[in-house]
Amino acid sequence: MSSRPRAAWPLVAVFTAGYLAAYLLPTVVGRLSAHLGLSPAQAGLVGSALLLSSASAGFTLAGRVERYGARTPARVGLVLAAVGYGCAALAGSVPLVVAGVVVGGFGSGTATAVAAAGIAAQRDPHRTSSLGLLTVSATAGALYLTIPHLGGGHRLPFASIALAALLVWPATARLGGATTAGESPSQTTGRLPHRRSGLVLAGGMLVWSMAQNALWGVSSRIGVVQAGLSEVTVGAVFAAALGAGLLGVMGAGMLGARLGRAVPIGLGTMVIAGSIVLSSSARDLASFATGEVLWNSFYPVVLSYLIGLAASLDVRGRWAVLAGSASSLGVACGPLLGSVLSEEAGYPVMGLILGAATLLVAAPVTAVALHVGGRPLVPGSVRRRGGAPAALLAATTGSLSGAVPKLGSPEQPVTELRVPALRRRRLVRSAIRTAGPDGGPGQSNAYASTSER
């Protein structure tokens, strides 16, 4: 896959198809329980199987998307999603539904991994990930408004996800192909940068996502059983909540990196923890709707910054895929965890436990954002702890316009230069020059120095 960033909209389309199953999880789990005779824990286990399969696809593809190219894995993932969810929609027995869910989940995870790797290669990963979350939120909101009025048991949600995968297929023609023979092997291999920060971020996203989706997986039952609402009313609340999420994502896209990543991640996670407690203890429409709307307003905002943070750790997208897969693993465990906690301790106690876990994980994730995110790059500034290293560019050197990273686009791909050791172990002034049409002495030097080890 070429290292040059491509158009964002095909990645957004593939991202939407991959994430849609997770967004529709409450109605999937609720309808499996209501129409296939499964207990809440069993239905949650089926949902966990779907998301676990999705996470396994991400771990399998981590670091391999560039080697295979984006187009072929994306098409394979979309086909698996369409076939798997389509079979689950047509099947009437639990084993066949589970088999279709596992196949479809692997397809969703493959599509998500391709999109994550492509987003990391964009000049502004946060803006692209925000657009993807905006699209999937709008799609899921429209389905939440439509599905309750159409019936169809468990078949309709699965059929909707399969149809979305088929509709996205034409967009894969705009994705990159396999790595050409002329590209250096170092472009598709190499040591993972920021290993400690990446591992902390991946572990934090696993716990963070587990807590979020433990509530999301049982939100439908909280509204129906504890708050006494109808399925139509609960669907309307979810649609309104996802609509509020759209506004939140748009606000995050406009805000960009002006406040860095630590502030939105830290403060947003604190608000999310409080809204989890409020939603899980709701006993009427007002409290249930307030908790769900507040929670869904901040959840995609924080998630967009987490995705952008993972993308900034490695421009090849390996940490974006690994952290996203860890998040999917947490998402996979969420429905089962929520079902077990709600059955054993009740919904309010479940909310307290999940809220406390969310607050605990906020500290290390915010610390990673402070360590590797730094402040937004502005002309004339140097960030020593950046997602991608940036060179010092003097404003008066006559450098090419556009060489300085723009505000709101802090992640810039930079090629590392390896200087061979000289016989006298000394770097001379002529060893480093700025890039130019001919590299001649007429080019002004942005940075040149002598050093001796």
mmCIF file of C-alpha atoms in Angstrom, residues 118 124 185 192 240 293 306 309 374:
data_model
loop_
_atom_site.group_PDB
_atom_site.id
_atom_site.type_symbol
_atom_site.label_atom_id
_atom_site.label_comp_id
_atom_site.label_asym_id
_atom_site.label_seq_id
_atom_site.Cartn_x
_atom_site.Cartn_y
_atom_site.Cartn_z
ATOM 1 C CA GLY A 118 -5.617 3.814 6.495
ATOM 2 C CA ASP A 124 -5.092 14.375 10.136
ATOM 3 C CA PRO A 185 10.942 -4.026 2.687
ATOM 4 C CA LEU A 192 7.085 -0.739 16.784
ATOM 5 C CA ALA A 240 -31.798 10.845 20.145
ATOM 6 C CA VAL A 293 -27.978 11.200 25.766
ATOM 7 C CA LEU A 306 -8.235 7.730 21.504
ATOM 8 C CA LEU A 309 -3.788 9.076 19.758
ATOM 9 C CA GLY A 374 2.186 17.182 23.586
#
